Short mmCIF file of C-alpha atoms in Angstrom, two decimals:
data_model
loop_
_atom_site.label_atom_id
_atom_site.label_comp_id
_atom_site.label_asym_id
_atom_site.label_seq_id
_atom_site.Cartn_x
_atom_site.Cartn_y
_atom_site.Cartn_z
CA UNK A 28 18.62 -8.87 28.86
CA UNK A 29 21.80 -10.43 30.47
CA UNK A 30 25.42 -8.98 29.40
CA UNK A 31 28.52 -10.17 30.31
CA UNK A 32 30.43 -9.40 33.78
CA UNK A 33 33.72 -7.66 33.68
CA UNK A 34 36.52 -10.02 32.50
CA UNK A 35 34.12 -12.44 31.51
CA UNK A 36 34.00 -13.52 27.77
CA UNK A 37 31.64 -15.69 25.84
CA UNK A 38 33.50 -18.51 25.79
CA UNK A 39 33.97 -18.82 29.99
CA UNK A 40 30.51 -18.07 30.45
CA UNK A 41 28.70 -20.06 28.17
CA UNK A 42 31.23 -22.89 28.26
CA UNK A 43 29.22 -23.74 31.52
CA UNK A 44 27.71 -27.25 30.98
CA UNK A 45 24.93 -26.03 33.16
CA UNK A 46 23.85 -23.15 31.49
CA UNK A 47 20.57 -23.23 30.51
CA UNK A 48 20.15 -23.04 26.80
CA UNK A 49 17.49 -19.88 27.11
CA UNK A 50 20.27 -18.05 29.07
CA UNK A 51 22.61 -18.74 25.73
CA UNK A 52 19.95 -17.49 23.29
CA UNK A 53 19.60 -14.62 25.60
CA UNK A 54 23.41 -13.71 25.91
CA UNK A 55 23.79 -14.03 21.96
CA UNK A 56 20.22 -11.68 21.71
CA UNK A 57 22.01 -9.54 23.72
CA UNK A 58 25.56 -9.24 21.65
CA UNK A 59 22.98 -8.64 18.46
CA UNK A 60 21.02 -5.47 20.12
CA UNK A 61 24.50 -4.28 21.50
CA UNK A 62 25.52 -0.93 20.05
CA UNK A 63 29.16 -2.02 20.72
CA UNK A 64 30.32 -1.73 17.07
CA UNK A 65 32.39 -4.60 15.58
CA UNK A 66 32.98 -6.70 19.23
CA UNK A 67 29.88 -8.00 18.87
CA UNK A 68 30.28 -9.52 15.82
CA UNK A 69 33.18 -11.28 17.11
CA UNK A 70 32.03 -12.44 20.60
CA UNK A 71 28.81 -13.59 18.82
CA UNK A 72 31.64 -15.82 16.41
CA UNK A 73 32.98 -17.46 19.06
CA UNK A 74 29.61 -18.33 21.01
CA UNK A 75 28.51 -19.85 17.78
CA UNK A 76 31.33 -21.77 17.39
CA UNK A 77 31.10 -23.32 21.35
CA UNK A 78 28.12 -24.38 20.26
CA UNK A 79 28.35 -26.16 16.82
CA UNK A 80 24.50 -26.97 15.14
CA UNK A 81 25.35 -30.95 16.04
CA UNK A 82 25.34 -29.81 20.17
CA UNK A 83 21.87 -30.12 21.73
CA UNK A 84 22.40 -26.34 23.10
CA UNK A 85 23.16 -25.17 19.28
CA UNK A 86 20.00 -26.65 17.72
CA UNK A 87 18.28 -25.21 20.34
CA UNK A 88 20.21 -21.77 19.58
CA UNK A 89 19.54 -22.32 15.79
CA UNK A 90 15.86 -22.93 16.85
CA UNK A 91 15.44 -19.76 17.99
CA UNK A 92 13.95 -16.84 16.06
CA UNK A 93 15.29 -14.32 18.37
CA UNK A 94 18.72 -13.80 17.05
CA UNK A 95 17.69 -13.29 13.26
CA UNK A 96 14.88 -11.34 14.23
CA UNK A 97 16.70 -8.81 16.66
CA UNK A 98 19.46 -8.57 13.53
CA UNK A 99 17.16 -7.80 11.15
CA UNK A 100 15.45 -5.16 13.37
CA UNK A 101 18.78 -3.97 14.09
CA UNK A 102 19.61 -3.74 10.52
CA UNK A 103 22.60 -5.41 11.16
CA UNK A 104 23.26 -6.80 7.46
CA UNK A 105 26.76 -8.36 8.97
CA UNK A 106 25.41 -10.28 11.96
CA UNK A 107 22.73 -11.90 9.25
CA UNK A 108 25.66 -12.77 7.66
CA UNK A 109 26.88 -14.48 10.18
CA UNK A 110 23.66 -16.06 11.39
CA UNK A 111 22.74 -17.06 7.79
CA UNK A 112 26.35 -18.37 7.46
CA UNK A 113 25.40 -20.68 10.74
CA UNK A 114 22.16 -22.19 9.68
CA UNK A 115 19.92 -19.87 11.38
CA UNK A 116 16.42 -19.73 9.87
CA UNK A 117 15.82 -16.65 7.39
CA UNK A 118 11.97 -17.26 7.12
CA UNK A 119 11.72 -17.01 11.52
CA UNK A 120 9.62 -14.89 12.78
CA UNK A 121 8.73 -12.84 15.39
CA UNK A 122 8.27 -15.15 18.82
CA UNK A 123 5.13 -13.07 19.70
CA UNK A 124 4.27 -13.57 16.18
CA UNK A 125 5.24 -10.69 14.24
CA UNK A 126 7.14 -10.08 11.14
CA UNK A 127 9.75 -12.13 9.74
CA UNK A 128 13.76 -10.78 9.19
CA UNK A 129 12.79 -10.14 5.64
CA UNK A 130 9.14 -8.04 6.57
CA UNK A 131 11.56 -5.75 8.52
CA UNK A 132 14.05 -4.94 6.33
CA UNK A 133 11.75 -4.20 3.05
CA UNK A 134 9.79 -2.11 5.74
CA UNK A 135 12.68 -0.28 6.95
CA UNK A 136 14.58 0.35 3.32
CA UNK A 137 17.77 -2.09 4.95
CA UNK A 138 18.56 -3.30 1.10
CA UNK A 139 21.55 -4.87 2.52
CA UNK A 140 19.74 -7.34 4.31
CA UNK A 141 17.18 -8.08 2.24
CA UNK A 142 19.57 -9.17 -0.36
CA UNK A 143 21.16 -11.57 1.72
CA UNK A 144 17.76 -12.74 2.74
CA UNK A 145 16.61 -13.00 -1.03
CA UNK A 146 19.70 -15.16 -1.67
CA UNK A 147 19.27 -17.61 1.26
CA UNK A 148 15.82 -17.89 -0.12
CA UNK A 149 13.62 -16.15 1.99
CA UNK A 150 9.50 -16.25 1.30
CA UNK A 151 8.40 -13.09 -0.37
CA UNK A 152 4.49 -13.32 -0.52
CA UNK A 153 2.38 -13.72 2.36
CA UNK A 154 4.90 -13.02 4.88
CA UNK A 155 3.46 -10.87 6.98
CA UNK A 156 -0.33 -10.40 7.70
CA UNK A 157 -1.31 -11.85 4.59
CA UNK A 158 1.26 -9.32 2.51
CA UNK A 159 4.64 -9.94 0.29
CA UNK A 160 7.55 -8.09 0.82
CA UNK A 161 6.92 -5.59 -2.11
CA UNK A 162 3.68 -4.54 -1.10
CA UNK A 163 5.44 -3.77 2.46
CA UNK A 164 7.95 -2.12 0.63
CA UNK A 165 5.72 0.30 -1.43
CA UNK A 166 4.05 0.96 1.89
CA UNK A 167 6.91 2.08 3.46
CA UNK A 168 7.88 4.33 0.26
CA UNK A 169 11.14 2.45 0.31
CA UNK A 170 12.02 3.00 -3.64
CA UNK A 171 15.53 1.05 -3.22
CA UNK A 172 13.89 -2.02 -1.65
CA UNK A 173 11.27 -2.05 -4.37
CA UNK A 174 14.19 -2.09 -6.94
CA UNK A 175 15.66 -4.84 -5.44
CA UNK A 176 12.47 -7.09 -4.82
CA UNK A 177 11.87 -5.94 -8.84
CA UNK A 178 15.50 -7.68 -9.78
CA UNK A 179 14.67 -10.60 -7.72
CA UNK A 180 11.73 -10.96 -9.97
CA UNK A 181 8.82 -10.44 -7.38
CA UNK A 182 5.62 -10.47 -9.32
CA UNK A 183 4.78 -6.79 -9.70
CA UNK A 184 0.90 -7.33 -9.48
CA UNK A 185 1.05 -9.66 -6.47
CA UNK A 186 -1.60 -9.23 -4.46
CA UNK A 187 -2.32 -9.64 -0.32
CA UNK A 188 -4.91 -12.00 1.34
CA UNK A 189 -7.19 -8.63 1.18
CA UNK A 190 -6.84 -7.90 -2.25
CA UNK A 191 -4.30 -4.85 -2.36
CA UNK A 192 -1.42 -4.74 -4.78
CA UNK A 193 1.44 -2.67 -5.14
CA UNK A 194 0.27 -0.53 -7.40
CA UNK A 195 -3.11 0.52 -5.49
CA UNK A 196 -0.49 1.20 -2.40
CA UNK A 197 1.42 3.68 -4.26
CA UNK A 198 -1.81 5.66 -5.45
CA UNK A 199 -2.71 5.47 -2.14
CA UNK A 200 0.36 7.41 -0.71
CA UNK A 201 0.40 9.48 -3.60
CA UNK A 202 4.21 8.60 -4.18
CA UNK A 203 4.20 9.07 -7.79
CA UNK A 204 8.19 8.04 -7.87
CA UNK A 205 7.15 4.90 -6.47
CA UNK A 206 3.85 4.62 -9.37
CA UNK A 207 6.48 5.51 -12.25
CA UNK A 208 8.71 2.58 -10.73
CA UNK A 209 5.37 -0.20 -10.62
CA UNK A 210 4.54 1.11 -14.07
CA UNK A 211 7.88 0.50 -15.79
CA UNK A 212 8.39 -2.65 -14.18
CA UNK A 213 5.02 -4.09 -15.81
CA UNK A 214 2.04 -3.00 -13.01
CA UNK A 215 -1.40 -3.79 -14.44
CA UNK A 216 -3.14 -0.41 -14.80
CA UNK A 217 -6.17 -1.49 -15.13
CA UNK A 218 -6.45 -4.07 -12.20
CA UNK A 219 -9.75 -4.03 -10.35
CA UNK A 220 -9.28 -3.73 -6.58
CA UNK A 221 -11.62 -6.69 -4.98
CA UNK A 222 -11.28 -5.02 -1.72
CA UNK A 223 -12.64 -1.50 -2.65
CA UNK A 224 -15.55 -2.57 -5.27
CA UNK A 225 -13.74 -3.16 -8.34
CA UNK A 226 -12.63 0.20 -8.08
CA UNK A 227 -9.50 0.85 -10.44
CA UNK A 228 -6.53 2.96 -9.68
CA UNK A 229 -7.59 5.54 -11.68
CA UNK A 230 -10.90 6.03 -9.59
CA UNK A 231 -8.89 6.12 -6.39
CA UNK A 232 -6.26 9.22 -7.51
CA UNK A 233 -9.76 10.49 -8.69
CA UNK A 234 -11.59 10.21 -5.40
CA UNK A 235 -8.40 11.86 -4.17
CA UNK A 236 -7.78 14.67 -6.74
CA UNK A 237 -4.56 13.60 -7.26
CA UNK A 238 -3.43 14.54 -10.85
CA UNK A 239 -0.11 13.80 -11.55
CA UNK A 240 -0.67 10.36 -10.10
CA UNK A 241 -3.94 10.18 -12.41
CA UNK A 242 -1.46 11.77 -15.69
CA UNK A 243 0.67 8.46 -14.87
CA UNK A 244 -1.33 5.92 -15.34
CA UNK A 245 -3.72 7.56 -17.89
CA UNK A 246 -0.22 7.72 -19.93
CA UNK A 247 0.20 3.84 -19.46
CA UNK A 248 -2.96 3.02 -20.61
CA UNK A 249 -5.26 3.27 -17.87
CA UNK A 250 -9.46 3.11 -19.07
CA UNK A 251 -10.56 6.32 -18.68
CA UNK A 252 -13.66 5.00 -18.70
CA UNK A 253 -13.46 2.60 -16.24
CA UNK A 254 -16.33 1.71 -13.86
CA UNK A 255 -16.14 -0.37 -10.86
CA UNK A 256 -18.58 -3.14 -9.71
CA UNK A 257 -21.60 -0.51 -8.89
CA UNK A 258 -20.74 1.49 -12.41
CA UNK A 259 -19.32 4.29 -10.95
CA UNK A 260 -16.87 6.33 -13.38
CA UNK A 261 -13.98 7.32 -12.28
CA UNK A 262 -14.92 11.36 -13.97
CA UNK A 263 -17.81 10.31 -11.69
CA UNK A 264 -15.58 10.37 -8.87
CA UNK A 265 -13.73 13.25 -9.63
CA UNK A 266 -17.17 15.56 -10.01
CA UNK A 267 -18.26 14.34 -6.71
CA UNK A 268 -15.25 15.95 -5.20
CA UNK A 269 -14.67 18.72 -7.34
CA UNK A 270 -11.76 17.83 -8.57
CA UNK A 271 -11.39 19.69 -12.19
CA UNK A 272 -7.80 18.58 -12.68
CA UNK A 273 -8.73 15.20 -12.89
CA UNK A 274 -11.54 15.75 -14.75
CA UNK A 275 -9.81 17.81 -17.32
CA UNK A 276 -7.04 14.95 -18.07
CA UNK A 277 -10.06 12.30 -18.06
CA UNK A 278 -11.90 14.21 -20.47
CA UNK A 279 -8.82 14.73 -22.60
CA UNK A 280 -8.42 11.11 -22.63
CA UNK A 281 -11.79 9.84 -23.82
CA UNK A 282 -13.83 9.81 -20.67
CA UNK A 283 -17.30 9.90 -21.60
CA UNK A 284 -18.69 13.11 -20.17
CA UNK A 285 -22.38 11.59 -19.60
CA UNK A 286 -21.32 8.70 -18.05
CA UNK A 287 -21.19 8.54 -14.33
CA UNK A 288 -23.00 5.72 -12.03
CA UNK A 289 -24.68 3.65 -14.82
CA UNK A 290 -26.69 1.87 -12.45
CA UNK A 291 -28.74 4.63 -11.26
CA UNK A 292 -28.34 6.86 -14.82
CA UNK A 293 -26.17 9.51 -12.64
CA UNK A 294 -24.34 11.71 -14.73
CA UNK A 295 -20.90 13.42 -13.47
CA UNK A 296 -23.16 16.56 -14.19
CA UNK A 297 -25.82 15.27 -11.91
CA UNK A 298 -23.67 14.68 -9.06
CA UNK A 299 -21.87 17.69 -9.65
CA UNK A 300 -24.83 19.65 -9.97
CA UNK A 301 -26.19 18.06 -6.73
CA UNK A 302 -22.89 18.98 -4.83
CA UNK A 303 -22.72 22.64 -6.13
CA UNK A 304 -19.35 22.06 -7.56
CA UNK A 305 -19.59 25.22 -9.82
CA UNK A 306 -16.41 24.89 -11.75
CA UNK A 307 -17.07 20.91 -12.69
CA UNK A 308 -20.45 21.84 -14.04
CA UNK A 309 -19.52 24.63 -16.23
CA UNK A 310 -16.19 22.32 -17.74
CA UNK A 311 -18.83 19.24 -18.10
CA UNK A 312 -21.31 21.44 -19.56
CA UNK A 313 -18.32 22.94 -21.74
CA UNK A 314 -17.24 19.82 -23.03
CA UNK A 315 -21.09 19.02 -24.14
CA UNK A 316 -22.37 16.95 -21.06
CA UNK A 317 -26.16 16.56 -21.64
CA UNK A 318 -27.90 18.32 -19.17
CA UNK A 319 -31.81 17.07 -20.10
CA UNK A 320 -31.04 13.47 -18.91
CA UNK A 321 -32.54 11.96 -16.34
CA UNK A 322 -31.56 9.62 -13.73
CA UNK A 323 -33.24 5.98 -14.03
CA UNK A 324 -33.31 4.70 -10.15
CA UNK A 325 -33.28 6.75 -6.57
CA UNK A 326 -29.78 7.67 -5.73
CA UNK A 327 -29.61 8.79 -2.06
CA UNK A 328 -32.55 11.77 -1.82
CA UNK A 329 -32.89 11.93 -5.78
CA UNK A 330 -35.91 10.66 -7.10
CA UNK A 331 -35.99 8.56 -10.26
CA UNK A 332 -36.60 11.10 -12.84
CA UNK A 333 -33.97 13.61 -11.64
CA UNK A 334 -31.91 16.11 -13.66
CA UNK A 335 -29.16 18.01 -12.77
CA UNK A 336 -31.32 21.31 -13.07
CA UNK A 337 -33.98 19.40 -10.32
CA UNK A 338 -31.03 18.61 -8.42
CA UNK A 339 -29.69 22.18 -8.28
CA UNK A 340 -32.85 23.65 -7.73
CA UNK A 341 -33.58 21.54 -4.80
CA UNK A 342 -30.16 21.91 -3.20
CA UNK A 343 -30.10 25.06 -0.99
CA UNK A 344 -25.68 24.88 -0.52
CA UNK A 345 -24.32 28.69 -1.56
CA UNK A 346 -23.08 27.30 -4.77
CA UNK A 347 -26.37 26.45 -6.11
CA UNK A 348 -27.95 29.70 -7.30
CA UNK A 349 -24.62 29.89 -10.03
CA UNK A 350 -24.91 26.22 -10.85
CA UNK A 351 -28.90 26.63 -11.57
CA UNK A 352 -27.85 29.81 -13.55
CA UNK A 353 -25.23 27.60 -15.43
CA UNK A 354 -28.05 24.65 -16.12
CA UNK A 355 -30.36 27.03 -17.41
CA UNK A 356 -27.61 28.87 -19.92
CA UNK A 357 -26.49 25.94 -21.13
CA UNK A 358 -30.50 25.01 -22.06
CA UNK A 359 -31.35 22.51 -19.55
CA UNK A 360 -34.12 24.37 -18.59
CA UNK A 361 -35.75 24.26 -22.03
CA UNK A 362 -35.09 20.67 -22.05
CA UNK A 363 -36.38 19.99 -18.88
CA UNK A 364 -39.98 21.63 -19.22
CA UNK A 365 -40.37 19.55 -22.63
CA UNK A 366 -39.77 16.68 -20.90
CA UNK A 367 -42.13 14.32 -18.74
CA UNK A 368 -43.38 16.05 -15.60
CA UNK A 369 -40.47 14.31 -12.30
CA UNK A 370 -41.97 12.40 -9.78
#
């Protein structure tokens, strides 16, 4: 962008009748993305004030998202100040389309300037892509520009165009700070995520093994029990991975050891069983998972009719041989020949 010559100032220059007004919202774009400390806050005073919001150049000026935008990405809290203070627009975004002044700051942890943003009444859902401000925030991990969205009284469960909410971010990142922060401030637990099959938070730090994110929201009152839209537990996510910690804390909680993906009768012991996850069978099995029952429909290569001793036995990972030898100790082999012959 232009810059001023030597000895000019803002006033000579842009005092010019025929300056175009483009060359006047480049010149104050300029000042903004200068990393001359404190003079650009006063040259950009003085072309504001040659051009007062009544002139044809200073609506134009006004008009412009440029000079909000470039502050905000400049995280220049004083020149939004100043442009706030002038009528600019907070809510203007991006020319090429992009994020608004407020998107940046929430995503960039510039609390300063998304307080004076909040207080000039900037949008907060939907800004950007379909997302609100605290949803960008929690992406970011940006725990001080939660905490101020919070105060403003941003709905804690808001939700994007997609679905997401703040709360399914967090698990996401595994920021447990940031969980413990959603939690106190009110953050449904138990929310189903449309965009991920009704799945619940609780399945997703499952699916991921991540405990202490899992101890957090079991603690708040998260269903241990849970299933999503296709009846999948979340203990039946955390035996498909092998994730005992999980397990363990579901179990503690009132999980219900036999129940897994209802819709196909799959057990957390099948599927753990099928996956050779050794050390999930033998705490299932220890915490008096019912190895005789069989599943109802196919689920991937298992027949109707399966049980986890079938599924072990077919299985040829390097697991398997202990996890058959586990099945059989803990008397599913007993219950398996008095049972129907499997398809």
């Amino acid at each position: 962008m232009d810059s001023f010559a030597d000895g000019e100032t803002p006033t000579t220059q842009l005092m010019d009748p025929f300056l175009p007004e483009s060359d006047i919202v480049k010149q104050l774009n300029s000042l903004i993305n200068s990393t001359k400390v404190g003079k650009n806050i006063d040259d950009a005073k003085l072309i504001l004030a040659a051009h007062p919001p009544a002139s044809a150049t200073g609506a134009a000026l006004r008009a412009s998202a440029w000079p909000m935008v470039t502050a905000a990405c400049a995280h220049d809290a004083d020149m939004i100040a100043l442009l706030l203070e002038h009528g600019f627009d907070f809510d203007s975004q991006h020319p090429s389309g992009g994020p608004s002044p407020a998107v940046f700051a929430a995503a960039h942890g510039d609390t300063a300037s998304l307080r004076l943003l909040l207080a000039a009444g900037c949008r907060v859902e939907s800004v950007s892509h379909g997302e609100g401000l605290l949803l960008t925030a929690v992406d970011a991990g940006s725990e001080a520009c939660v905490a101020v969205l919070l105060a403003h009284g941003v709905d804690v469960n808001a939700t994007s165009a997609q679905g997401a909410f703040p709360l399914a971010v967090a698990v996401d990142r595994g920021n447990a700070s940031l969980i413990r922060q959603l939690l106190a401030a009110g953050a449904d637990v138990n929310m189903p995520m449309s965009f991920d099959c009704g799945r619940t938070c609780a399945h997703a730090a499952c699916a991921k093994g991540d405990a202490e994110a899992l101890a957090l929201l079991l603690a708040a009152g998260a269903d241990a029990d849970a299933a999503d839209a296709a009846g999948h537990t979340a203990a039946f996510s955390a035996a498909a991975e092998g994730h005992e910690a999980c397990l363990v804390l579901l179990l503690a909680n009132g999980a219900d050891a036999d129940r897994g993906a209802t819709a196909y009768g799959f057990t957390p012991l099948h599927v753990a069983s099928a996956n050779g996850e050794t050390g999930v069978v033998e705490l299932l099995l220890g915490h008096g998972a019912d190895a005789s029952l069989r599943s109802t429909r196919a689920f991937f290569d298992a027949p109707p009719g399966s049980t986890a001793l079938s599924l072990a036995r077919t299985a040829r990972g390097p697991n398997h041989a202990r996890v058959v030898a586990l099945l059989e100790g803990g008397g599913a082999a007993a219950a398996a020949s008095s049972a129907p012959a499997e398809p």
